[in-house]
């Protein structure tokens, strides 16, 4: 985990081709399985994965709390990256980049907040939540590669 100016950066390597990682980020049924921290589930209301497409979902916390989310996809470049602007609550741009490592994939998960105060408020829980999110992605990728 790196902490930059208004930005959290988490990297992870997976023993799968980047096309599979890209698929897990751009297939709603797969995305719903891994998105969010440990113990969370998702209900997708709209998931239009294309530049300008809207993604609305409700994340359900393990304690029963619902977290409505609205984002707009900014960039989809197969199989290299996905970027979206999270517009509900703390506003941030999330960018996932996928680097080919000769059959393995390095994922860089960048979360850059629009407002410094939002970044400071979210940093204590987002750092761990992002790690958990990538753990969950790894579980889905291992299953897909299995």
Coordinates of C-alpha atoms in Angstrom, one line a residue:
X1 CA 0.0 0.0 0.0
X2 CA 1.3 3.4 -1.0
X3 CA -0.2 6.7 0.2
X4 CA 0.2 9.6 -2.2
X5 CA -1.5 13.0 -2.2
X6 CA -5.2 12.2 -1.9
X7 CA -4.5 8.8 -3.3
X8 CA -4.2 5.2 -2.0
X9 CA -2.4 2.7 -4.3
X10 CA -2.5 -1.0 -3.7
X11 CA -0.8 -3.6 -5.9
X12 CA -1.2 -7.3 -6.2
X13 CA 0.1 -10.0 -8.4
X14 CA -2.1 -12.9 -9.6
X15 CA -1.0 -16.1 -11.2
X16 CA -3.5 -15.7 -14.1
X17 CA -3.4 -14.0 -17.5
X18 CA -4.4 -10.4 -17.6
X19 CA -7.3 -11.1 -19.9
X20 CA -8.9 -13.1 -17.1
X21 CA -8.3 -10.2 -14.7
X22 CA -9.9 -7.8 -17.1
X23 CA -12.9 -10.2 -17.5
X24 CA -13.4 -10.2 -13.7
X25 CA -13.5 -6.4 -13.7
X26 CA -15.8 -6.1 -16.7
X27 CA -18.3 -8.9 -16.3
X28 CA -21.1 -7.8 -14.0
X29 CA -21.8 -11.3 -12.6
X30 CA -18.1 -11.7 -11.7
X31 CA -17.7 -8.1 -10.4
X32 CA -20.6 -8.6 -8.1
X33 CA -18.8 -11.6 -6.5
X34 CA -15.7 -9.8 -5.5
X35 CA -16.5 -6.1 -5.2
X36 CA -16.1 -4.7 -1.7
X37 CA -14.4 -5.7 1.6
X38 CA -14.6 -9.0 3.2
X39 CA -18.2 -10.0 4.2
X40 CA -19.9 -7.6 1.9
X41 CA -22.4 -8.6 -0.8
X42 CA -23.8 -6.6 -3.7
X43 CA -27.0 -5.9 -5.5
X44 CA -26.4 -4.4 -8.9
X45 CA -29.1 -2.1 -10.2
X46 CA -27.3 -1.0 -13.3
X47 CA -23.9 -1.9 -14.6
X48 CA -23.2 -0.5 -18.1
X49 CA -19.5 -1.1 -18.5
X50 CA -18.5 1.3 -21.2
X51 CA -17.1 4.8 -21.1
X52 CA -20.0 7.0 -19.9
X53 CA -21.9 4.0 -18.6
X54 CA -23.5 4.1 -15.2
X55 CA -22.9 1.6 -12.4
X56 CA -25.4 1.8 -9.5
X57 CA -25.3 -0.8 -6.7
X58 CA -26.0 -1.4 -3.1
X59 CA -23.3 -2.8 -1.0
X60 CA -24.6 -4.8 1.9
X61 CA -22.3 -4.8 4.9
X62 CA -21.9 -7.9 7.2
X63 CA -23.8 -5.9 9.9
X64 CA -26.8 -5.4 7.7
X65 CA -26.0 -1.8 6.7
X66 CA -26.7 -0.9 3.1
X67 CA -24.4 1.4 1.2
X68 CA -25.8 2.9 -2.0
X69 CA -23.1 3.6 -4.6
X70 CA -23.2 5.4 -7.9
X71 CA -20.3 5.5 -10.4
X72 CA -19.7 6.3 -14.0
X73 CA -17.1 4.4 -16.1
X74 CA -14.5 6.7 -17.6
X75 CA -12.2 4.4 -19.4
X76 CA -12.3 0.8 -20.5
X77 CA -9.2 -0.4 -22.4
X78 CA -9.1 -4.2 -22.9
X79 CA -7.1 -5.8 -21.4
X80 CA -5.1 -3.0 -19.8
X81 CA -7.3 -0.9 -17.5
X82 CA -10.7 0.2 -16.1
X83 CA -11.3 3.6 -14.6
X84 CA -14.5 4.9 -13.0
X85 CA -15.6 8.0 -11.1
X86 CA -17.3 7.1 -7.8
X87 CA -19.9 9.9 -7.3
X88 CA -21.8 9.0 -4.1
X89 CA -20.4 9.8 -0.7
X90 CA -16.7 10.5 -1.0
X91 CA -15.9 11.3 -4.6
X92 CA -12.9 9.6 -6.1
X93 CA -11.5 8.1 -9.3
X94 CA -10.7 4.4 -9.1
X95 CA -8.3 3.1 -11.7
X96 CA -7.4 -0.6 -12.1
X97 CA -4.4 -1.3 -14.4
X98 CA -3.4 -4.8 -15.4
X99 CA 0.2 -5.4 -16.3
X100 CA 1.2 -8.6 -18.1
X101 CA 4.0 -10.4 -16.4
X102 CA 4.5 -13.3 -18.8
X103 CA 1.3 -15.0 -18.0
X104 CA 0.9 -13.6 -14.5
X105 CA -0.8 -10.2 -13.9
X106 CA 0.1 -7.2 -11.7
X107 CA -2.9 -5.3 -10.7
X108 CA -2.5 -1.7 -9.5
X109 CA -5.6 -0.4 -7.7
X110 CA -5.5 3.5 -7.5
X111 CA -8.1 5.4 -5.5
X112 CA -7.6 9.2 -6.0
X113 CA -10.0 11.4 -4.0
X114 CA -11.3 14.6 -5.3
X115 CA -11.3 16.4 -1.9
X116 CA -8.4 16.2 0.6
X117 CA -10.8 16.1 3.6
X118 CA -12.7 13.2 2.1
X119 CA -9.4 11.4 1.5
X120 CA -8.3 11.9 5.1
X121 CA -11.7 10.7 6.4
X122 CA -11.7 7.6 4.2
X123 CA -8.0 6.7 4.4
X124 CA -8.2 4.8 7.8
X125 CA -10.8 2.3 6.5
X126 CA -10.2 2.3 2.7
X127 CA -6.6 1.1 3.0
X128 CA -7.7 -2.2 4.6
X129 CA -10.9 -2.4 2.6
X130 CA -8.9 -2.2 -0.7
X131 CA -6.6 -5.0 0.4
X132 CA -9.7 -7.1 1.3
X133 CA -11.2 -6.3 -2.1
X134 CA -8.1 -7.5 -3.9
X135 CA -8.2 -10.7 -1.7
X136 CA -11.7 -11.4 -2.9
X137 CA -10.7 -10.7 -6.5
X138 CA -7.9 -13.3 -6.1
X139 CA -10.4 -15.9 -4.8
X140 CA -12.6 -15.4 -7.9
X141 CA -9.6 -15.5 -10.2
X142 CA -8.3 -18.7 -8.7
X143 CA -11.8 -20.3 -9.2
X144 CA -11.9 -19.1 -12.8
X145 CA -8.4 -20.4 -13.5
X146 CA -9.0 -23.6 -11.6

